[in-house]
Coordinates of C-alpha atoms and ligand atoms in Angstrom, one line a residue:
M898 CA -15.4 -25.3 22.3
S899 CA -15.8 -21.7 21.5
T900 CA -15.2 -18.9 24.0
T901 CA -18.7 -17.6 25.2
D902 CA -17.4 -14.2 26.7
T903 CA -19.0 -11.2 25.2
G904 CA -17.8 -7.6 25.3
D905 CA -14.7 -5.5 25.6
A906 CA -13.7 -6.3 29.2
A907 CA -14.5 -10.0 28.7
D908 CA -12.5 -10.1 25.7
G909 CA -9.6 -8.8 27.4
R910 CA -9.4 -5.8 25.0
N911 CA -7.1 -3.2 26.3
P912 CA -5.9 -0.4 23.8
F913 CA -2.4 -1.1 24.2
V914 CA -2.5 -4.2 22.5
Y915 CA -3.8 -2.4 19.1
V916 CA -0.4 -0.2 19.5
V917 CA 1.9 -3.2 19.9
A918 CA 0.1 -5.2 17.0
A919 CA 0.3 -2.3 14.6
L920 CA 3.9 -1.7 15.4
A921 CA 4.9 -5.2 14.9
A922 CA 2.6 -5.2 11.8
L923 CA 5.5 -3.1 10.0
N924 CA 7.1 -6.4 9.3
G925 CA 4.9 -6.7 6.4
L926 CA 5.7 -3.2 5.3
L927 CA 9.3 -4.3 4.6
F928 CA 8.1 -7.3 3.0
G929 CA 5.4 -5.6 0.7
F930 CA 7.6 -2.8 -0.2
D931 CA 10.6 -4.9 -1.2
T932 CA 8.0 -7.0 -3.4
G933 CA 6.6 -4.0 -5.3
V934 CA 9.8 -1.9 -5.5
I935 CA 12.2 -4.2 -7.6
S936 CA 10.5 -4.2 -10.8
G937 CA 10.5 -0.5 -11.0
A938 CA 14.1 -0.1 -10.1
M939 CA 15.1 -2.7 -12.5
L940 CA 14.2 -0.6 -15.2
Y941 CA 17.1 1.9 -14.4
I942 CA 19.5 -0.6 -12.5
R943 CA 20.0 -1.8 -16.5
D944 CA 21.4 1.7 -17.4
T945 CA 23.9 1.8 -14.3
F946 CA 25.4 -1.6 -14.7
E947 CA 26.7 -3.6 -17.3
L948 CA 24.7 -6.7 -16.8
T949 CA 26.6 -9.0 -19.1
A950 CA 29.1 -10.4 -16.4
L951 CA 29.0 -11.8 -12.7
F952 CA 32.4 -12.1 -10.9
G953 CA 34.4 -11.6 -14.4
Y954 CA 32.2 -14.5 -15.7
A955 CA 30.1 -13.6 -19.1
I956 CA 26.6 -14.3 -18.3
D957 CA 23.3 -13.4 -20.2
P958 CA 21.8 -10.2 -19.1
S959 CA 18.4 -11.5 -18.6
Y960 CA 20.0 -14.0 -15.9
V961 CA 21.8 -11.2 -14.3
E962 CA 18.5 -9.5 -13.9
G963 CA 16.6 -12.5 -12.7
I964 CA 19.2 -13.0 -10.0
V965 CA 19.0 -9.3 -8.8
V966 CA 15.1 -9.7 -8.8
S967 CA 14.7 -13.1 -7.1
G968 CA 17.9 -12.8 -4.8
A969 CA 15.5 -11.6 -2.3
M970 CA 13.3 -14.4 -2.5
V971 CA 16.3 -16.8 -2.2
G972 CA 17.2 -14.8 0.8
A973 CA 13.7 -15.1 2.4
I974 CA 13.8 -18.7 1.8
V975 CA 16.8 -18.7 4.0
G976 CA 15.4 -16.3 6.4
A977 CA 12.2 -18.2 7.1
A978 CA 14.1 -21.4 7.2
L979 CA 16.0 -20.0 10.0
G980 CA 13.5 -17.5 11.4
G981 CA 11.1 -20.2 12.9
R982 CA 13.9 -21.8 14.9
L983 CA 15.3 -18.6 15.9
A984 CA 11.9 -17.3 17.1
D985 CA 11.5 -20.2 19.2
R986 CA 15.2 -19.8 20.6
L987 CA 15.7 -16.0 20.8
G988 CA 12.0 -15.1 21.4
R989 CA 9.7 -13.1 19.0
R990 CA 10.5 -9.8 19.7
R991 CA 14.4 -10.2 19.7
L992 CA 13.8 -11.9 16.3
I993 CA 11.9 -8.7 14.9
L994 CA 14.8 -6.5 16.1
V995 CA 17.3 -8.7 14.3
G996 CA 15.4 -8.7 11.3
A997 CA 15.0 -5.1 11.2
V998 CA 18.7 -4.7 11.3
V999 CA 19.4 -7.3 8.7
F1000 CA 16.8 -5.6 6.5
F1001 CA 18.4 -2.3 7.1
V1002 CA 21.7 -3.3 6.2
G1003 CA 20.7 -5.0 3.3
S1004 CA 18.9 -2.1 2.0
L1005 CA 21.8 0.1 2.8
I1006 CA 24.2 -1.9 0.8
M1007 CA 21.8 -1.8 -2.3
A1008 CA 21.8 1.7 -2.2
V1009 CA 25.5 2.3 -2.2
A1010 CA 26.3 -0.7 -4.4
P1011 CA 29.4 0.0 -6.5
T1012 CA 28.9 -3.0 -8.6
V1013 CA 26.0 -5.6 -9.5
E1014 CA 27.8 -8.1 -7.3
V1015 CA 27.3 -6.1 -4.2
L1016 CA 23.8 -5.2 -5.3
I1017 CA 22.9 -8.8 -5.2
V1018 CA 24.7 -9.4 -1.6
G1019 CA 22.5 -6.6 -0.6
R1020 CA 19.5 -7.9 -2.0
I1021 CA 19.9 -11.5 -0.5
L1022 CA 20.6 -9.9 2.9
D1023 CA 17.4 -8.0 2.4
G1024 CA 15.6 -11.1 1.6
V1025 CA 17.0 -12.9 4.8
G1026 CA 15.5 -10.0 7.0
I1027 CA 12.0 -10.5 4.8
G1028 CA 12.5 -14.3 5.7
F1029 CA 12.5 -13.5 9.4
A1030 CA 9.8 -11.0 9.0
S1031 CA 7.4 -13.0 7.4
V1032 CA 7.6 -15.6 10.1
V1033 CA 7.8 -13.8 13.3
G1034 CA 5.4 -11.0 12.4
P1035 CA 2.3 -12.8 12.3
L1036 CA 3.7 -15.4 15.0
Y1037 CA 4.3 -12.5 17.6
I1038 CA 0.9 -10.7 16.9
S1039 CA -1.0 -13.9 17.3
E1040 CA 0.5 -14.7 20.5
I1041 CA 0.0 -11.2 21.9
S1042 CA -3.7 -10.9 20.8
P1043 CA -6.6 -11.7 22.7
P1044 CA -8.7 -14.4 20.8
K1045 CA -11.8 -12.0 19.7
I1046 CA -9.7 -9.8 17.6
R1047 CA -6.8 -12.1 16.7
G1048 CA -8.0 -12.4 13.1
S1049 CA -8.0 -8.5 12.7
L1050 CA -5.0 -7.9 14.4
V1051 CA -2.9 -10.6 12.8
S1052 CA -4.3 -9.4 9.5
L1053 CA -2.8 -6.0 9.9
N1054 CA 0.1 -7.5 8.8
Q1055 CA -1.2 -8.2 5.6
L1056 CA -2.5 -4.8 5.2
T1057 CA 0.9 -3.5 5.5
I1058 CA 2.3 -6.2 3.1
T1059 CA -0.4 -4.5 0.5
S1060 CA 0.3 -1.1 1.8
G1061 CA 4.0 -1.7 1.1
I1062 CA 3.3 -2.6 -2.4
L1063 CA 1.2 0.3 -2.9
I1064 CA 3.7 2.7 -1.5
A1065 CA 6.7 0.9 -3.7
Y1066 CA 4.5 1.5 -7.1
L1067 CA 4.2 5.3 -6.0
V1068 CA 7.6 5.4 -5.0
N1069 CA 8.6 3.8 -8.4
Y1070 CA 6.4 6.5 -10.0
A1071 CA 8.0 9.3 -8.1
F1072 CA 11.5 8.5 -8.8
A1073 CA 11.0 7.4 -12.4
S1074 CA 11.7 10.6 -14.1
G1075 CA 15.2 10.9 -12.7
G1076 CA 15.8 7.1 -13.0
E1077 CA 16.9 7.2 -9.2
W1078 CA 16.7 3.6 -8.3
R1079 CA 19.0 3.8 -5.4
W1080 CA 16.6 6.0 -3.5
M1081 CA 13.9 3.5 -4.5
L1082 CA 15.7 0.6 -2.8
G1083 CA 17.2 2.6 0.0
L1084 CA 14.1 3.9 1.2
G1085 CA 13.2 0.5 2.6
M1086 CA 15.6 1.6 5.5
V1087 CA 12.9 4.1 6.8
P1088 CA 10.3 1.3 8.0
A1089 CA 13.3 -0.8 9.3
V1090 CA 14.2 1.8 11.5
V1091 CA 10.8 2.7 12.5
L1092 CA 10.1 -1.0 13.6
F1093 CA 13.4 -1.3 15.3
V1094 CA 13.0 1.5 17.4
G1095 CA 9.3 0.9 18.2
M1096 CA 10.0 -2.8 19.1
V1097 CA 12.6 -1.7 21.7
F1098 CA 9.8 -0.5 23.9
M1099 CA 7.2 -3.4 23.0
P1100 CA 6.9 -6.3 25.4
E1101 CA 7.8 -10.0 24.5
S1102 CA 5.1 -12.8 23.7
P1103 CA 3.5 -13.8 26.9
R1104 CA 3.2 -17.2 25.6
W1105 CA 6.8 -17.6 24.4
L1106 CA 7.9 -16.0 28.0
Y1107 CA 5.7 -18.5 29.9
E1108 CA 7.2 -21.6 27.9
Q1109 CA 10.5 -20.3 29.0
G1110 CA 9.6 -20.7 32.6
R1111 CA 9.2 -16.5 33.0
E1112 CA 5.8 -16.7 34.6
K1113 CA 6.1 -13.5 36.1
D1114 CA 7.2 -11.8 33.1
A1115 CA 4.5 -13.5 31.2
R1116 CA 2.0 -12.2 33.8
E1117 CA 3.2 -8.7 33.5
V1118 CA 2.9 -8.7 29.6
L1119 CA -0.8 -10.0 30.1
A1120 CA -1.4 -7.2 32.4
R1121 CA -0.2 -4.5 30.2
T1122 CA -2.0 -5.8 27.1
R1123 CA -5.4 -7.1 28.7
V1124 CA -8.2 -5.9 31.1
E1125 CA -7.3 -7.0 34.6
S1126 CA -10.1 -9.5 34.7
R1127 CA -8.7 -11.5 31.8
V1128 CA -5.1 -11.7 33.0
G1129 CA -5.6 -14.8 35.4
D1130 CA -7.8 -17.0 32.9
E1131 CA -5.6 -16.4 30.0
L1132 CA -2.5 -17.3 32.1
R1133 CA -4.2 -20.5 33.3
E1134 CA -4.9 -21.7 29.9
I1135 CA -1.4 -21.1 28.8
E1136 CA -0.1 -22.8 31.8
E1137 CA -2.2 -26.0 31.1
T1138 CA -0.9 -26.1 27.4
V1139 CA 2.7 -25.7 28.4
R1140 CA 2.4 -28.3 31.1
T1141 CA 1.1 -31.1 28.9
E1142 CA 3.8 -30.8 26.3
S1143 CA 7.4 -31.8 25.7
G1144 CA 7.9 -29.9 22.8
T1145 CA 10.8 -31.1 20.4
L1146 CA 11.0 -30.8 16.5
R1147 CA 9.8 -34.3 16.4
D1148 CA 6.5 -32.9 17.7
L1149 CA 5.8 -31.4 14.2
F1150 CA 5.4 -34.9 12.8
Q1151 CA 3.2 -36.3 15.5
P1152 CA 0.0 -37.8 14.1
W1153 CA -2.0 -35.0 15.7
V1154 CA -0.1 -32.2 14.2
R1155 CA 0.6 -33.6 10.9
P1156 CA -3.0 -33.1 9.4
M1157 CA -2.2 -29.1 10.2
L1158 CA 1.2 -29.4 8.7
I1159 CA -0.3 -30.5 5.5
V1160 CA -3.1 -27.7 5.8
G1161 CA -0.2 -25.1 6.5
V1162 CA 2.0 -26.4 3.5
G1163 CA -0.9 -26.9 1.3
L1164 CA -2.0 -23.2 1.9
A1165 CA 1.4 -21.9 1.7
A1166 CA 1.9 -23.4 -2.1
F1167 CA -1.8 -22.4 -3.1
Q1168 CA -1.4 -19.0 -1.9
Q1169 CA 1.4 -18.7 -4.8
V1170 CA 0.5 -21.1 -7.3
T1171 CA -2.7 -19.4 -8.0
G1172 CA -0.7 -16.7 -9.5
I1173 CA -1.1 -13.5 -7.3
N1174 CA 2.6 -12.3 -7.9
T1175 CA 2.4 -12.5 -11.7
V1176 CA 0.0 -9.9 -11.3
I1177 CA 1.8 -7.9 -8.6
Y1178 CA 5.1 -8.2 -10.8
Y1179 CA 3.9 -7.9 -14.2
A1180 CA 0.7 -5.9 -14.1
P1181 CA 1.7 -3.3 -16.3
T1182 CA 3.0 -5.8 -19.0
I1183 CA -0.4 -7.7 -18.7
L1184 CA -2.5 -4.5 -18.9
E1185 CA -0.4 -3.1 -21.7
S1186 CA -1.5 -6.1 -23.9
T1187 CA -5.0 -5.2 -23.2
G1188 CA -4.4 -2.1 -25.3
F1189 CA -3.6 0.5 -22.6
A1190 CA -1.0 3.2 -23.2
D1191 CA 2.2 2.9 -21.2
T1192 CA 1.2 5.7 -18.4
A1193 CA -2.2 4.5 -18.4
S1194 CA -1.1 0.9 -17.5
I1195 CA 1.1 2.2 -14.7
L1196 CA -2.0 4.3 -13.3
A1197 CA -4.2 0.9 -13.8
T1198 CA -1.5 -0.8 -11.7
V1199 CA -1.7 1.7 -8.8
G1200 CA -5.7 0.9 -9.2
I1201 CA -4.6 -2.6 -8.6
G1202 CA -2.7 -1.7 -5.5
V1203 CA -5.6 0.2 -4.0
V1204 CA -7.7 -2.6 -4.6
N1205 CA -5.6 -4.7 -2.9
V1206 CA -5.3 -2.5 0.2
A1207 CA -9.1 -1.7 0.3
M1208 CA -10.2 -5.4 0.3
T1209 CA -7.8 -6.3 3.0
V1210 CA -9.5 -3.6 5.1
V1211 CA -12.8 -5.2 4.4
A1212 CA -11.2 -8.8 5.5
I1213 CA -9.8 -7.1 8.6
L1214 CA -13.3 -5.8 9.4
L1215 CA -14.9 -9.1 8.8
I1216 CA -12.6 -11.8 9.9
D1217 CA -13.4 -12.3 13.4
R1218 CA -17.3 -11.7 12.6
T1219 CA -17.7 -14.3 9.6
G1220 CA -14.7 -16.4 10.6
R1221 CA -11.7 -17.6 8.4
R1222 CA -13.4 -20.3 6.3
P1223 CA -16.1 -18.1 4.5
L1224 CA -13.8 -15.5 3.6
L1225 CA -11.2 -18.2 2.3
L1226 CA -13.8 -20.2 0.3
S1227 CA -15.7 -17.4 -1.2
G1228 CA -12.1 -15.6 -2.2
L1229 CA -11.1 -18.7 -3.7
A1230 CA -14.3 -19.2 -5.7
G1231 CA -14.4 -15.6 -6.9
M1232 CA -10.7 -16.1 -7.9
T1233 CA -11.2 -19.4 -9.8
V1234 CA -14.1 -17.5 -11.9
M1235 CA -12.0 -14.5 -12.6
L1236 CA -9.2 -16.5 -13.9
G1237 CA -11.5 -18.4 -16.1
V1238 CA -12.7 -15.0 -17.5
L1239 CA -9.5 -13.6 -17.9
G1240 CA -8.6 -16.6 -20.0
V1241 CA -11.4 -16.0 -22.2
A1242 CA -10.8 -12.5 -22.6
F1243 CA -7.4 -13.1 -23.6
Y1244 CA -8.5 -15.8 -25.9
V1245 CA -10.3 -13.2 -28.1
P1246 CA -8.0 -12.0 -30.9
G1247 CA -7.4 -8.4 -30.8
L1248 CA -7.9 -7.7 -27.2
S1249 CA -9.4 -4.1 -27.1
G1250 CA -12.4 -2.0 -26.4
L1251 CA -14.8 -3.9 -24.5
V1252 CA -12.6 -7.1 -24.1
G1253 CA -9.8 -4.9 -22.9
W1254 CA -12.1 -3.4 -20.3
I1255 CA -13.5 -6.9 -19.2
A1256 CA -9.9 -8.1 -18.9
T1257 CA -8.9 -5.3 -16.7
G1258 CA -12.0 -5.5 -14.5
S1259 CA -11.4 -9.4 -14.0
L1260 CA -8.0 -8.7 -13.1
M1261 CA -9.0 -6.1 -10.3
L1262 CA -11.8 -8.5 -9.2
Y1263 CA -9.0 -11.4 -9.0
V1264 CA -7.1 -9.3 -7.0
A1265 CA -10.0 -8.3 -4.7
F1266 CA -11.1 -11.8 -4.2
F1267 CA -7.4 -12.7 -3.1
A1268 CA -7.2 -9.8 -0.8
I1269 CA -10.4 -10.8 1.1
G1270 CA -9.5 -14.5 1.3
L1271 CA -6.3 -16.2 0.5
G1272 CA -4.2 -13.2 1.3
P1273 CA -4.7 -12.5 4.8
V1274 CA -6.2 -15.8 5.8
F1275 CA -3.0 -17.8 5.0
W1276 CA -0.8 -15.8 7.2
L1277 CA -3.7 -15.8 10.0
L1278 CA -4.2 -19.4 10.1
I1279 CA -0.7 -20.4 10.1
A1280 CA -0.1 -18.5 13.1
E1281 CA -2.9 -20.2 14.9
I1282 CA -3.1 -23.9 14.2
Y1283 CA 0.1 -25.0 15.5
P1284 CA 0.8 -26.1 19.3
M1285 CA 2.9 -23.6 21.2
Q1286 CA 5.9 -25.6 21.5
V1287 CA 6.5 -26.1 17.7
R1288 CA 4.7 -23.1 16.7
G1289 CA 7.9 -21.3 15.6
T1290 CA 9.4 -24.2 13.7
A1291 CA 6.1 -25.1 12.2
M1292 CA 5.7 -21.4 10.8
G1293 CA 9.1 -21.5 9.6
T1294 CA 8.6 -24.5 7.4
V1295 CA 5.4 -23.5 5.9
T1296 CA 6.8 -20.1 5.2
V1297 CA 9.7 -21.7 3.4
V1298 CA 7.4 -23.4 1.3
N1299 CA 5.3 -20.1 0.7
W1300 CA 8.4 -18.3 -0.6
A1301 CA 9.9 -21.2 -2.8
A1302 CA 6.6 -21.5 -4.4
N1303 CA 6.9 -17.6 -5.1
L1304 CA 10.2 -18.0 -6.4
L1305 CA 9.0 -20.8 -8.7
V1306 CA 6.1 -18.9 -10.2
S1307 CA 8.0 -15.9 -10.8
L1308 CA 10.8 -18.0 -12.7
T1309 CA 8.2 -20.1 -14.7
F1310 CA 5.4 -17.1 -15.5
L1311 CA 7.1 -16.0 -18.6
R1312 CA 8.1 -19.3 -20.0
L1313 CA 4.3 -20.3 -19.1
V1314 CA 3.1 -17.8 -21.3
D1315 CA 5.5 -18.6 -24.2
V1316 CA 4.2 -22.2 -24.0
F1317 CA 0.7 -22.0 -23.3
G1318 CA -0.3 -18.4 -24.0
Q1319 CA -1.6 -15.9 -21.7
S1320 CA -5.3 -17.6 -21.9
G1321 CA -3.5 -21.0 -21.0
T1322 CA -1.4 -19.4 -18.2
F1323 CA -4.7 -18.0 -16.6
W1324 CA -6.9 -21.1 -17.1
L1325 CA -3.9 -23.2 -15.5
Y1326 CA -3.9 -20.8 -12.3
G1327 CA -7.6 -20.8 -12.4
G1328 CA -7.6 -24.9 -12.2
L1329 CA -5.2 -24.7 -9.4
S1330 CA -7.6 -22.2 -7.6
F1331 CA -10.4 -24.7 -8.0
L1332 CA -8.2 -27.3 -6.6
A1333 CA -7.4 -24.9 -3.4
L1334 CA -10.8 -24.5 -2.9
V1335 CA -11.7 -28.1 -2.6
F1336 CA -8.5 -28.6 -0.5
C1337 CA -9.5 -25.8 1.8
Y1338 CA -13.3 -27.0 1.9
Q1339 CA -12.1 -30.3 3.2
L1340 CA -9.3 -29.5 5.2
V1341 CA -9.1 -26.1 6.8
P1342 CA -10.6 -25.7 10.3
E1343 CA -12.3 -22.8 11.8
T1344 CA -10.4 -20.9 14.4
K1345 CA -12.6 -18.1 15.0
G1346 CA -13.0 -16.7 18.5
R1347 CA -11.0 -19.5 20.1
S1348 CA -8.0 -18.9 22.2
L1349 CA -4.8 -20.4 20.9
E1350 CA -4.8 -23.1 23.7
E1351 CA -8.6 -23.8 22.9
I1352 CA -7.5 -24.7 19.2
E1353 CA -4.5 -26.7 20.2
A1354 CA -6.9 -28.8 22.7
D1355 CA -9.3 -29.3 19.8
L1356 CA -6.8 -30.6 17.5
R1357 CA -5.7 -33.5 20.0
E1358 CA -9.3 -34.1 20.6
T1359 CA -10.0 -34.8 16.8
A1360 CA -6.9 -36.8 16.6
F1361 CA -7.5 -38.9 19.8
G1362 CA -11.1 -38.7 20.5
S1363 CA -10.4 -37.8 24.0
E1364 CA -12.8 -35.7 26.0
T1365 CA -10.0 -33.3 27.5
G1366 CA -8.1 -33.4 24.4
R1367 CA -4.9 -33.9 26.4
P1368 CA -4.0 -37.4 26.3
D1369 CA -0.7 -38.4 27.8
A1370 CA -0.1 -40.6 25.0
V1371 CA 0.8 -37.4 22.9
K1372 CA 3.7 -36.8 25.1
S1373 CA 6.9 -37.7 23.1
D1374 CA 9.5 -39.7 24.9
D1375 CA 12.5 -37.3 24.8
Ligands
BGC709 C1 1.6 -13.0 -0.2 C2 2.7 -12.2 -1.2 C3 1.9 -11.2 -2.0 C4 0.8 -10.4 -1.4 C5 0.0 -9.6 -2.2 C6 0.7 -11.8 0.5 O1 -0.2 -12.5 1.4 O2 2.2 -13.8 0.6 O3 3.5 -13.3 -1.9 O4 3.0 -10.4 -2.9 O5 0.0 -11.0 -0.4 O6 -0.8 -8.6 -1.3

């Protein structure tokens, strides 16, 4: 059931759609910047505030630091939980605007925070904005994109996540000598403003508009973002899908949606429990233990950021040609091997010289394999595999799992290293990568080149074996 059209016109490729997608992809920048900046800022926050008490209660400084760092993730869990429903209710575009404002206010509060308590409030708020952004960014782009380039356009969001991380590393570096952590955190306001102002001028998702009964508006958006010849066809496809559904929260647990819920939840958890953020957060510490000096390990960390961005670009170029599955499966296979090698390298006593280089090389390759597979493909697939009327809710649910797993991994990493050593910890992540490979091989569908409506019809067909893929039995009764 693939789209057989070829060529730009048949794809409905209108240059304006690139502008819309690039702007919406700034959602990823908020998220990436925050991920990368906090470890650098934390070094100096320690010098500004007494971290020995919270709200007058004595508390261990390492816990206070943990709360400052993970506050954003807790906020993101809340934001993602609310964001899915809000995207269905308010619309995709309006939620992006709300998210940018929340993120802006959070960053402002952090930049001027007079006490650590206020700083924590700012971080949680920032996190809520990130939670909204992480759901609605990919969702909006997938709904506004023509099928043939949807993979690349949605993956722009992953490109901005990785660029945000890299920019944050550089900002940390630039402000490090003065210890200006307020500037580091406050700079997050810049992309939030650009995103807000830009989105004011962007159209709403045509699919959401249609679902709201605003057919004329949906047609207008398609006319702005497609070549003329595609508008009618695409509108008809959307119409078919919307007409055959009743769309309640219960649809998320319908027998034909459930397999994709399992796929989404599995991918969300695997994207985190295979350890990527331990590298993003702890790269300098890991690298120092391979014998690098302080400054060299910071530089090597920037190198990791560059590899992450560069390989995401490669993924963007490939994803609509090779498809999602080949990238995902080869990426996971590579991650598994690299984690195995890393474990061996750290097992050798006195990690230095050649072994140190092998460790650094495999760390970089591990990031490269993540960046070409699980990184972008997770966010893309969850924006593609859910039926229109529960898409927001489903993406919100799956994104909550992603942030919760992220939090779990960051809270447990150092403890795992204590208990199992660095080798044991890398092998654990490697084992989980292997499991992820088997999971994806068995369960993840290919979505390349098909419209969101075709993917939805396929799902029904697989579940019900119906020729049309749209059996009446699928309608829920309320
Ligand atoms: C993940 C983040 C991670 C980033 C690294 C994203 O896809 O969701 O948790 O920090 O990739 O590039």
